[in-house]
Structure formats: C-alpha cells, structure tokens
Coordinates of C-alpha atoms in Angstrom, one line a residue:
M1 CA 0.1 0.1 0.0
I2 CA 1.1 3.5 -0.6
D3 CA 0.6 6.1 2.2
T4 CA 0.2 9.9 2.2
T5 CA 3.9 10.5 3.1
Q6 CA 5.1 8.5 0.1
L7 CA 2.6 10.3 -2.3
L8 CA 4.1 13.5 -1.2
M9 CA 7.7 12.2 -1.6
I10 CA 6.9 11.0 -5.2
G11 CA 5.1 14.1 -5.9
A12 CA 8.3 16.1 -5.0
L13 CA 10.6 13.7 -7.1
A14 CA 8.1 14.1 -10.2
A15 CA 8.2 17.9 -10.0
L16 CA 12.1 17.6 -10.3
G17 CA 11.8 14.7 -12.7
Y18 CA 9.7 16.7 -15.1
F19 CA 12.5 19.0 -15.7
M20 CA 15.0 16.2 -16.2
F21 CA 12.7 14.0 -18.4
N22 CA 14.4 15.0 -21.6
G23 CA 17.5 13.5 -20.3
L24 CA 15.9 10.0 -20.4
R25 CA 15.0 10.3 -24.0
H26 CA 14.9 6.7 -25.6
D27 CA 17.8 5.8 -27.8
P28 CA 16.3 3.7 -30.7
R29 CA 18.9 1.1 -30.2
E30 CA 17.6 0.5 -26.7
P31 CA 15.0 -2.1 -25.9
P32 CA 11.4 -1.3 -26.9
F33 CA 10.2 1.6 -24.4
V34 CA 7.0 0.8 -22.4
T35 CA 4.9 3.5 -21.2
S36 CA 2.5 3.3 -18.0
G37 CA -1.1 4.6 -17.6
I38 CA 0.2 7.3 -15.4
P39 CA 2.8 9.7 -17.2
I40 CA 6.2 9.8 -15.5
L41 CA 5.2 8.4 -12.2
G42 CA 3.3 5.2 -13.3
H43 CA 6.3 2.7 -12.8
M44 CA 7.3 4.4 -9.6
F45 CA 3.7 3.7 -8.2
G46 CA 3.8 0.2 -9.8
M47 CA 7.0 -0.6 -7.9
L48 CA 5.7 0.8 -4.6
W49 CA 2.3 -1.2 -4.9
Y50 CA 3.6 -4.4 -6.5
G51 CA 7.3 -4.5 -5.3
V52 CA 9.7 -6.4 -7.5
G53 CA 6.6 -8.1 -9.0
H54 CA 5.9 -4.9 -11.0
W55 CA 8.7 -5.9 -13.6
G56 CA 7.2 -9.2 -14.2
N57 CA 3.6 -7.7 -14.6
Q58 CA 5.1 -5.4 -17.2
A59 CA 6.7 -8.0 -19.1
K60 CA 3.6 -10.3 -19.2
K61 CA 1.8 -7.3 -20.9
H62 CA 4.4 -7.4 -23.6
P63 CA 5.0 -11.1 -24.3
E64 CA 6.2 -10.2 -28.0
H65 CA 9.3 -8.5 -26.7
P66 CA 12.2 -10.6 -25.0
I67 CA 13.4 -7.3 -23.4
I68 CA 11.6 -3.9 -22.4
S69 CA 12.8 -0.5 -21.1
L70 CA 10.8 1.2 -18.3
D71 CA 11.6 4.9 -17.2
M72 CA 11.8 5.4 -13.5
L73 CA 12.2 9.2 -13.3
F74 CA 16.0 9.4 -13.2
T75 CA 16.9 6.0 -14.3
K76 CA 15.9 3.2 -16.4
F77 CA 15.1 -0.6 -15.8
Y78 CA 15.7 -3.0 -18.6
V79 CA 13.4 -6.0 -18.1
I80 CA 14.4 -9.3 -19.6
T81 CA 12.1 -12.4 -20.0
S82 CA 14.2 -14.5 -22.6
P83 CA 16.3 -17.4 -21.7
D84 CA 18.8 -16.5 -24.6
L85 CA 19.3 -12.8 -23.4
M86 CA 19.8 -14.1 -19.7
Q87 CA 22.8 -16.2 -21.1
A88 CA 24.0 -13.0 -22.8
V89 CA 23.8 -11.1 -19.4
Q90 CA 25.9 -14.0 -17.7
R91 CA 28.4 -13.5 -20.8
N92 CA 28.7 -9.7 -19.9
A93 CA 29.2 -10.3 -16.3
K94 CA 32.0 -7.5 -16.2
T95 CA 29.8 -4.6 -17.5
L96 CA 26.4 -6.1 -16.2
S97 CA 27.4 -6.5 -12.5
F98 CA 25.7 -7.4 -9.1
E99 CA 28.6 -5.8 -7.3
P100 CA 27.4 -2.1 -7.3
L101 CA 24.2 -3.4 -5.7
L102 CA 26.0 -4.3 -2.6
L103 CA 27.0 -0.6 -1.9
F104 CA 23.4 0.3 -2.7
G105 CA 22.1 -2.2 -0.1
A106 CA 24.6 -0.7 2.5
R107 CA 23.6 2.7 1.8
N108 CA 19.8 2.5 1.2
I109 CA 18.9 -0.7 3.1
S110 CA 21.3 -0.7 6.1
G111 CA 21.5 3.1 6.3
I112 CA 25.3 3.6 6.3
S113 CA 26.0 7.2 5.4
N114 CA 29.6 7.5 6.5
P115 CA 31.6 8.4 3.3
K116 CA 34.7 6.6 4.5
A117 CA 32.7 3.4 5.1
L118 CA 30.9 3.7 1.7
D119 CA 34.4 4.1 0.1
I120 CA 35.6 0.9 1.9
L121 CA 32.5 -1.1 0.9
R122 CA 32.4 0.4 -2.8
E123 CA 33.6 -2.2 -5.6
T124 CA 37.2 -1.8 -6.7
D125 CA 36.2 -1.1 -10.3
A126 CA 34.3 2.1 -9.1
G127 CA 37.5 3.4 -7.2
G128 CA 36.6 1.7 -3.9
Q129 CA 38.3 -0.8 -1.6
G130 CA 35.9 -3.6 -2.5
L131 CA 35.1 -4.7 1.0
G132 CA 31.5 -5.6 0.1
T133 CA 32.6 -8.1 -2.5
K134 CA 35.2 -9.5 -0.2
I135 CA 32.6 -10.2 2.5
M136 CA 30.4 -12.0 -0.1
H137 CA 33.1 -14.2 -1.2
A138 CA 34.3 -14.9 2.3
M139 CA 30.6 -16.1 3.3
T140 CA 30.4 -18.7 0.6
P141 CA 32.6 -21.4 2.2
T142 CA 30.8 -20.9 5.6
L143 CA 27.4 -21.9 4.1
V144 CA 28.6 -25.4 2.8
G145 CA 30.0 -28.6 4.2
R146 CA 31.0 -28.7 7.8
P147 CA 30.4 -25.1 8.8
L148 CA 26.8 -25.5 7.2
D149 CA 26.2 -28.5 9.2
Q150 CA 27.2 -27.0 12.5
M151 CA 24.6 -24.2 11.9
N152 CA 22.0 -27.0 10.8
I153 CA 22.8 -28.8 14.2
Q154 CA 22.0 -25.6 16.1
M155 CA 19.0 -24.6 14.0
I156 CA 17.5 -28.1 14.6
R157 CA 18.0 -27.9 18.4
L158 CA 16.2 -24.7 18.3
I159 CA 13.4 -25.4 16.1
Q160 CA 12.4 -28.7 17.6
P161 CA 10.5 -27.0 20.5
F162 CA 8.2 -25.2 18.2
I163 CA 7.3 -28.6 16.7
E164 CA 6.8 -30.2 20.0
N165 CA 4.6 -27.3 21.1
M166 CA 2.4 -27.4 18.0
G167 CA 0.2 -30.0 19.5
E168 CA -0.2 -28.0 22.9
T169 CA -2.0 -25.2 21.0
P170 CA -4.9 -26.8 18.8
T171 CA -5.7 -23.4 17.0
F172 CA -2.9 -20.9 16.0
D173 CA -1.9 -18.5 13.2
L174 CA 0.1 -20.8 10.9
Y175 CA 2.1 -17.9 9.2
E176 CA 2.9 -16.2 12.6
W177 CA 4.2 -19.7 13.8
C178 CA 6.4 -20.1 10.9
K179 CA 7.8 -16.5 11.6
D180 CA 8.6 -17.2 15.1
A181 CA 10.0 -20.6 14.5
T182 CA 12.3 -19.1 11.7
M183 CA 13.2 -16.1 13.6
A184 CA 14.3 -18.0 16.6
A185 CA 16.3 -20.9 14.9
S186 CA 17.9 -18.8 12.0
T187 CA 19.3 -16.0 14.3
E188 CA 20.6 -18.2 17.1
A189 CA 22.3 -20.5 14.6
T190 CA 23.9 -17.5 13.2
Y191 CA 24.7 -15.4 16.0
G192 CA 25.3 -17.9 18.9
P193 CA 24.1 -17.7 22.5
M194 CA 24.2 -14.1 22.7
N195 CA 21.9 -13.5 19.8
P196 CA 20.6 -10.1 19.9
Y197 CA 17.2 -11.3 18.4
K198 CA 16.3 -13.2 21.6
D199 CA 14.7 -9.9 22.7
K200 CA 11.1 -9.9 21.3
D201 CA 11.3 -6.1 21.1
I202 CA 14.3 -6.3 18.9
Q203 CA 12.3 -9.0 16.7
D204 CA 9.5 -6.7 16.4
A205 CA 11.9 -3.6 15.4
W206 CA 13.4 -5.8 12.8
W207 CA 10.0 -6.7 11.1
D208 CA 9.0 -3.0 11.2
F209 CA 12.2 -2.3 9.5
E210 CA 11.6 -5.1 6.9
T211 CA 8.0 -4.5 6.1
G212 CA 8.7 -0.7 5.5
L213 CA 11.6 -1.1 3.2
G214 CA 9.6 0.1 0.2
A215 CA 9.7 3.6 1.4
L216 CA 12.9 3.3 3.4
I217 CA 14.9 2.3 0.3
A218 CA 14.3 5.5 -1.5
N219 CA 16.6 7.0 1.2
T220 CA 14.8 10.4 0.9
L221 CA 14.4 11.9 4.4
P222 CA 13.7 8.3 5.8
W223 CA 13.1 9.7 9.4
L224 CA 10.0 11.4 7.8
T225 CA 9.1 9.4 4.9
A226 CA 9.7 5.8 6.4
R227 CA 9.8 6.7 10.1
K228 CA 8.6 3.4 11.6
A229 CA 11.1 1.3 9.3
W230 CA 13.8 3.8 10.2
Q231 CA 13.3 3.7 13.9
G232 CA 13.2 -0.1 13.8
R233 CA 16.7 -0.1 12.0
R234 CA 18.1 2.1 14.4
K235 CA 17.0 0.0 17.3
V236 CA 18.2 -3.2 15.8
A237 CA 21.6 -1.6 14.9
D238 CA 22.0 -0.6 18.5
A239 CA 21.3 -4.1 19.7
I240 CA 23.8 -5.4 17.3
L241 CA 26.3 -3.0 18.2
K242 CA 25.9 -4.2 21.9
Y243 CA 26.4 -7.6 20.8
M244 CA 29.7 -6.8 19.0
Q245 CA 31.0 -4.7 21.8
E246 CA 30.4 -7.7 24.4
G247 CA 32.3 -10.3 22.2
G248 CA 29.1 -12.0 20.6
P249 CA 30.9 -13.1 17.2
A250 CA 33.4 -15.1 19.0
Q251 CA 30.5 -17.4 20.2
G252 CA 28.6 -17.3 16.9
S253 CA 28.7 -19.3 13.7
E254 CA 31.6 -19.4 11.4
L255 CA 29.6 -17.3 9.1
T256 CA 29.4 -14.4 11.6
A257 CA 33.0 -14.9 12.6
V258 CA 34.1 -14.5 9.0
R259 CA 32.1 -11.5 8.4
W260 CA 33.4 -9.8 11.6
K261 CA 36.9 -10.6 10.7
E262 CA 36.6 -9.2 7.0
C263 CA 34.9 -6.0 8.3
M264 CA 37.4 -5.4 11.0
A265 CA 40.4 -6.1 8.8
G266 CA 38.9 -3.9 6.1
G267 CA 38.8 -0.9 8.3
L268 CA 35.0 -0.6 8.8
S269 CA 34.1 0.9 12.1
I270 CA 32.2 -1.3 14.6
E271 CA 29.2 1.2 14.3
D272 CA 29.0 0.9 10.6
Y273 CA 29.4 -2.8 10.7
S274 CA 26.4 -3.0 13.2
K275 CA 24.3 -1.1 10.7
L276 CA 25.5 -3.3 7.7
E277 CA 24.5 -6.4 9.9
V278 CA 20.8 -5.3 10.1
G279 CA 20.2 -6.2 6.4
M280 CA 21.9 -9.5 6.7
L281 CA 18.9 -11.0 8.4
I282 CA 16.8 -10.5 5.3
A283 CA 18.8 -13.3 3.5
F284 CA 17.7 -15.7 6.4
V285 CA 14.1 -14.8 7.2
S286 CA 12.4 -12.6 4.6
N287 CA 12.0 -15.5 2.2
T288 CA 12.3 -18.5 4.3
V289 CA 9.1 -17.6 6.4
P290 CA 6.8 -17.3 3.4
A291 CA 8.5 -20.3 1.5
M292 CA 7.9 -22.5 4.8
F293 CA 4.3 -21.4 4.9
W294 CA 3.5 -22.1 1.2
C295 CA 5.2 -25.6 1.5
L296 CA 3.0 -26.6 4.3
F297 CA 0.0 -24.8 2.5
D298 CA 0.5 -26.6 -0.8
L299 CA 1.2 -30.0 0.9
Y300 CA -1.8 -30.1 3.0
D301 CA -4.0 -28.8 0.2
R302 CA -3.1 -31.9 -1.6
P303 CA -3.9 -35.0 0.2
K304 CA -2.7 -37.5 -2.2
L305 CA 0.8 -36.0 -2.6
L306 CA 0.8 -35.4 1.3
D307 CA 0.5 -39.2 1.8
E308 CA 3.1 -40.0 -0.8
L309 CA 5.7 -37.7 1.0
R310 CA 4.7 -39.1 4.4
K311 CA 5.5 -42.7 3.0
E312 CA 8.7 -41.5 1.3
I313 CA 10.2 -39.9 4.6
E314 CA 9.0 -42.8 6.7
E315 CA 10.6 -45.3 4.5
N316 CA 14.1 -43.4 3.8
A317 CA 14.8 -40.9 6.3
I318 CA 13.6 -42.1 9.7
V319 CA 16.2 -44.0 11.9
V320 CA 14.6 -45.9 15.0
A321 CA 16.9 -46.4 17.9
A322 CA 16.8 -49.1 20.5
D323 CA 14.7 -46.8 22.9
R324 CA 12.2 -46.4 20.0
T325 CA 13.2 -42.7 19.4
H326 CA 12.3 -41.8 15.7
S327 CA 15.0 -39.6 14.4
I328 CA 14.8 -37.8 11.1
N329 CA 18.1 -37.8 9.1
L330 CA 18.7 -34.6 7.2
T331 CA 21.2 -36.4 4.9
A332 CA 18.6 -38.9 4.0
I333 CA 16.1 -36.1 3.3
R334 CA 18.7 -34.5 0.7
E335 CA 19.9 -37.8 -0.8
Q336 CA 17.0 -40.3 -0.5
C337 CA 13.7 -38.3 -0.8
P338 CA 13.6 -37.1 -4.4
L339 CA 9.9 -36.5 -4.4
L340 CA 10.2 -34.2 -1.5
L341 CA 13.0 -32.3 -2.8
S342 CA 11.3 -32.0 -6.4
T343 CA 8.1 -30.7 -4.7
F344 CA 9.9 -28.2 -2.8
Q345 CA 11.5 -26.8 -6.0
E346 CA 8.1 -27.1 -7.7
I347 CA 6.7 -24.9 -5.0
L348 CA 9.3 -22.3 -5.4
R349 CA 9.0 -22.3 -9.2
T350 CA 5.2 -21.7 -9.0
R351 CA 5.4 -19.4 -5.9
S352 CA 8.6 -17.3 -6.3
N353 CA 8.6 -13.8 -7.6
S354 CA 12.3 -13.3 -7.8
S355 CA 14.0 -11.0 -10.1
P356 CA 17.8 -11.2 -10.3
T357 CA 19.3 -7.7 -10.9
R358 CA 22.3 -6.3 -12.4
L359 CA 23.8 -2.8 -12.8
V360 CA 25.0 -1.5 -16.2
T361 CA 28.4 -0.3 -15.4
K362 CA 29.5 0.5 -19.0
D363 CA 27.4 0.8 -22.3
T364 CA 26.7 -2.7 -23.4
L365 CA 25.3 -4.2 -26.7
L366 CA 23.4 -7.2 -25.7
A367 CA 23.4 -10.1 -28.1
D368 CA 24.5 -7.6 -30.7
K369 CA 21.3 -6.1 -30.9
Y370 CA 20.1 -4.2 -27.6
L371 CA 21.9 -1.2 -26.3
L372 CA 22.0 -1.0 -22.4
K373 CA 23.3 2.2 -21.2
A374 CA 25.6 2.8 -18.2
G375 CA 23.9 3.6 -14.9
N376 CA 20.7 1.9 -15.6
T377 CA 19.5 -1.5 -14.1
V378 CA 18.7 -4.8 -15.6
S379 CA 16.0 -6.9 -14.0
M380 CA 15.1 -10.6 -14.9
P381 CA 11.9 -11.5 -13.3
S382 CA 11.1 -15.1 -12.8
N383 CA 7.4 -14.7 -12.8
P384 CA 6.9 -14.7 -16.6
M385 CA 9.6 -17.4 -16.9
A386 CA 7.8 -19.8 -14.7
R387 CA 4.8 -20.4 -17.0
R388 CA 6.9 -20.2 -20.5
Q389 CA 6.2 -23.3 -22.5
E390 CA 9.5 -23.1 -24.2
V391 CA 11.3 -23.2 -20.9
W392 CA 9.1 -25.7 -19.0
G393 CA 7.3 -27.8 -21.8
D394 CA 3.7 -28.6 -22.1
T395 CA 3.1 -28.7 -18.4
S396 CA 4.4 -25.2 -17.8
E397 CA 1.0 -24.1 -16.5
S398 CA 0.4 -27.0 -14.1
F399 CA 1.9 -28.0 -10.8
D400 CA 4.1 -31.0 -11.3
E401 CA 5.5 -32.4 -8.1
R402 CA 8.0 -34.7 -10.1
R403 CA 9.2 -32.0 -12.5
F404 CA 12.6 -31.9 -10.9
M405 CA 13.2 -35.7 -10.1
N406 CA 16.2 -37.0 -12.0
S407 CA 15.0 -39.2 -14.8
G408 CA 18.5 -39.8 -16.2
E409 CA 18.1 -37.5 -19.1
K410 CA 18.4 -33.8 -19.6
K411 CA 15.3 -31.9 -19.0
D412 CA 14.0 -28.4 -20.0
S413 CA 13.8 -27.5 -16.5
R414 CA 17.6 -27.6 -16.2
R415 CA 18.2 -25.1 -18.8
P416 CA 20.0 -21.8 -18.0
G417 CA 17.4 -19.1 -17.1
G418 CA 14.8 -21.6 -16.3
F419 CA 14.8 -21.4 -12.5
L420 CA 15.6 -18.1 -11.0
T421 CA 14.5 -18.4 -7.3
F422 CA 18.1 -18.6 -6.0
G423 CA 19.3 -16.0 -8.6
L424 CA 21.2 -16.1 -11.8
S425 CA 24.9 -17.5 -12.2
P426 CA 27.4 -16.2 -11.3
T427 CA 25.5 -14.5 -8.5
I428 CA 23.6 -17.2 -6.5
C429 CA 22.1 -17.1 -3.0
P430 CA 24.9 -18.4 -0.9
G431 CA 22.4 -19.2 1.9
R432 CA 20.1 -21.6 -0.2
H433 CA 21.4 -24.7 1.4
F434 CA 20.8 -23.5 5.0
A435 CA 17.4 -22.2 4.1
S436 CA 16.4 -25.4 2.3
S437 CA 17.6 -27.5 5.3
E438 CA 15.5 -25.5 7.7
I439 CA 12.4 -25.5 5.5
L440 CA 12.5 -29.2 4.6
L441 CA 13.4 -30.6 8.0
L442 CA 10.7 -28.5 9.6
V443 CA 8.1 -29.6 6.9
A444 CA 9.0 -33.2 7.2
M445 CA 8.6 -33.3 10.8
V446 CA 5.2 -31.5 10.7
I447 CA 3.5 -33.6 7.9
L448 CA 4.8 -36.6 9.7
R449 CA 3.4 -35.8 13.1
Y450 CA 0.5 -33.5 12.6
D451 CA -2.9 -33.3 10.8
I452 CA -3.5 -29.7 10.0
V453 CA -6.8 -28.3 8.8
P454 CA -7.7 -24.4 8.4
V455 CA -10.3 -22.9 10.6
G456 CA -13.4 -23.3 8.4
G457 CA -12.0 -26.5 6.8
V458 CA -10.9 -24.9 3.3
W459 CA -7.5 -24.4 2.2
K460 CA -8.3 -20.9 0.7
E461 CA -5.2 -18.8 -0.3
P462 CA -4.8 -15.8 1.8
S463 CA -4.0 -12.4 0.3
K464 CA -0.4 -11.4 -0.3
D465 CA 1.6 -8.6 0.4
T466 CA 2.8 -7.8 -3.2
S467 CA 4.5 -4.5 -2.1
S468 CA 7.3 -6.2 -0.4
M469 CA 10.7 -5.3 -1.9
V470 CA 12.9 -8.0 -0.4
S471 CA 10.6 -11.1 -0.1
I472 CA 10.2 -13.0 -3.3
M473 CA 8.0 -15.8 -1.8
G474 CA 4.5 -13.9 -1.4
P475 CA 4.4 -13.0 2.4
I476 CA 0.7 -12.9 3.3
K477 CA -1.3 -9.8 4.8
E478 CA -3.7 -11.5 7.1
K479 CA -3.8 -14.2 10.0
F480 CA -4.2 -17.8 8.7
L481 CA -5.7 -19.7 11.5
V482 CA -5.4 -23.7 11.5
N483 CA -6.4 -26.4 13.8
S484 CA -3.7 -29.2 14.3
S485 CA -3.9 -32.5 15.9
P486 CA -1.2 -35.2 16.5
R487 CA -1.5 -38.2 14.0
K488 CA -2.5 -41.4 15.8
E489 CA 0.3 -43.4 14.1
Y490 CA 2.8 -41.8 16.3
T491 CA 1.0 -41.5 19.7
G492 CA 3.6 -41.4 22.4
T493 CA 6.7 -41.5 20.0
K494 CA 9.8 -39.6 21.1
W495 CA 11.4 -37.7 18.2
G496 CA 14.8 -36.5 17.3
F497 CA 17.1 -35.3 14.2
H498 CA 20.3 -36.5 12.8
V499 CA 22.9 -34.5 10.8
E500 CA 26.0 -36.2 9.2
E501 CA 28.7 -33.5 9.0
G502 CA 30.3 -32.6 5.8
K503 CA 27.3 -33.3 3.5
G504 CA 25.4 -30.0 3.8
Q505 CA 24.6 -29.2 0.3
F506 CA 21.4 -30.0 -1.6
P507 CA 21.2 -30.8 -5.2
L508 CA 19.1 -27.8 -6.2
V509 CA 18.6 -26.5 -9.5
I510 CA 19.9 -23.0 -10.2
G511 CA 19.7 -20.5 -13.0

C-alpha cells in the first residue's frame, strides 16, 4: 500500500523529474520503451504497490518483446524475460554486474552514510576498496560442508521445541508460527548464545524495518518518509552494536566470525558494521518464512501428495533407535527423498517472484542487438519465466511435483534461465542450502506428526503483500488460523534429528 507520506515524496520527485525527463529520451538502439497509464510516475507507483513483481507484470503485458525498457524518473530498468538474453547477461558479467548493488544495499537498506565506510565497501572497479565483494566471497565457504552442518545442528535444536509445542495449541496462526520458528532458529544458529534477536522487542523492530523497506529504500528523508522502518533499523543496529562490543561474534557461527573478521580487517568501524548487519537477516528470514508457509499450505492442500511424501520420509529418512526414538536424518532427506526435494522446488517455481538484478556499469550491446546504457538497471523477473512453455514444456502451467526428479536425461527445467529463485549465475544465493535445510526438516517433521486443517475447513489462499521489496515468496497480509492434531500413528513417540557432518549441500537447480 502507498501512504500519504510516500505520495508527497513521489510528487516532489516528479516535479524535479519533469525537468529532467528529456535526459531520459529513448535511444532507438535500446530495448522497446513501455509506457504506463500514469505519465512519468506510473512505474514508480507500480514498484511501490507491487514491489519487484511490477517488472514481471509489465513483461507479461508485452510477451512479444524479450526485453523492454521502463523509465523510473532518473533511471531506467531493462526487463528481460528471454533465456537467451539471460545467457547474454551472464556472458557480460563485467559490465552487467551485481557488485555495485552491494553498495546500494549498504547505503539504502542498512543506512550507512559515512563516506569513508561507503568508500571501503564500494567495488574496486568504481575506485573503492571492494570490501562488500570480499565479504560476499568470504561468506560462501561458511554456508556449505562442515560449517553449514554446524549451523544446521544448532538450527534443529532451536526449531524442535516449536514442533513439539504445536500439539499443545490446537488453534494458531500458521504464518505467525512460521515467523517465530524461523526467527528463533535462524538468528541463534547464526549469532550464537548472545543472539541479539532473543529480545522480542528487537524482533518486532526488525520486522518494522523489513516491512517498511519500500519507502525506506528510497533514502529520501527516511526519518520522515519511512519513520517506523527507520526507527526499527536504528533499534536493531544498536542491539547488534552491543552484541559486537560484548564479544558476541566469538561465540557465533563461522559465518558470523568470517563477516566480523573481514569487516574489521577492511577498516570498517564497529558502528557501521552493526548497521550493515541489520540487512543481513533479510537473507535468512524474509524468504524462508513465506516459503515455509507455502510449502505447508501446498502439501496439506494436496492430500494424495501429502500421503506419498509421508511414506517416502518414513521409508527413507527415519532411523529408529533401540529406545524407539524416531530420528529424521537430514542427509537422507537430501539424498533419498527425491519426491520431497522435487516438490519443494516446484513450489518455489510456482510461488517465487524473484528478479535477479544487475547494474549496467558500461554501455553494453546485448546479444549484438540491444543497447543497455551505463547507470541503468537490468531486471530478470522469474514470474513470466515460470509459465513459459519453451522453458518448462507442455506442463508449464500446471503443478508437477515430479518435475525436478532426475529421470536420467536432460530436462528443460535444467536450462539456464529456467529457474531463478536462487538467482542467476554467477551470483547465486549463498544461503540457499541453509534455508532449504531449515524448511525441509521442519516440513518433514510437521507433516509426519500432525494433521492440519484451516479454521473453516478449506485451504483458501490468503491475500499476499505484493509490495514487499525484499521477499520474493509472497508474504501474506492476514492471519491464517489452523487447527492441528497429532497423528494417531505416532502417539507417544519420542522424536529427534540426525545430521551427518560434511554433507550439507542439496542438489538444487539454479539459473
């Protein structure tokens, strides 16, 4: 939704934009120019109302074009929906780069304004010291293999009480339950026993920040135009600063330790690092929560598939100890439950609204045909791609839980540009394996142990918050009340989990 303050802010920008509009005249060599119903301001309104989904919406209106241009006051967005052009973007990774967006995130999302800090974080090609890129590269090894499994062990320990307590509250808000479980497990697995997000006030402040990013990201008088989000960001940054000052990173995960080490070695102040860390949680929570919710929704809404998945997990991923404790083996979930993994990816395909983004750092002729001008942005929305027959075949419009199962032959779903939920190579979400572990373990345990029915008895889709600027998985706007009851098959059964270290990666499809 767009509030009065945002309208005033857009109006002020429009007044200035009117005088600069001639500077954005369309070069005939650029992709076809797409206008909006509201002159000058239309696409800005669309972004605030529909979030990143606006790009996909515009592309769907013009399926005859593999790439289109949208004017956004002082910049342009080039929206690509062709797998061939996406591969061309990959071939031009030097001039169509993700790295400048790291600085944008530090400034506009995390709120870092110190010129020295921004220069330290700025990419080297733009004259900076490149710390943002160094942090990203240093994180990757900590989110696979042994370090990932150490995080998984902590995550499982923290999420298990939520599953145990599900049976004690027969009626509850399923989406809120997913939020609470994810926030508790993800943050403490990352930050350790001194986790600043243990404080419910800090959790609430972070959600104020996350849900208000649509206005905050403009970075135009944010204390006025996005006051609630701005205050939430400050409160969380102060809590993280205290965590840093009291030695919290030394007791956290290897991921936290590496980020701390890189930032301190790179010359970033502890105050600016605390601000940077506020945005870090987006990667672990903003998409995991709705993905977890939609997985549960889509499975319980398909009783036949639900029965198949329960049987697959029971036969392949449960270890029964001498004392009759039933343990779910995460490694077996990854390696011996192909239907569960395929179903998970199909839910991501049909639910995701991702839009991998690049900044044009130098004028680039894409595929020897389309001129992309420096300073503008490339967006590649997954929404139009998720239904394109040339990418997914004759079943592109339907839900196929076996789409991603290995049939021994190359399938259309493995084509580059076909699956964009985790990004587009070479920039792929480094936390995808941790998020997948968290979601699939929780889902496996819940569907084995509980029957869940919505209050009212019908699995009717709740309305989504389409304005989110960071969540690609369709967070919902309203409560979703359900009734849960333990399954009789496992009455009195004691449950546990098992993780084999060093086997932390899922065979996930990527773009």
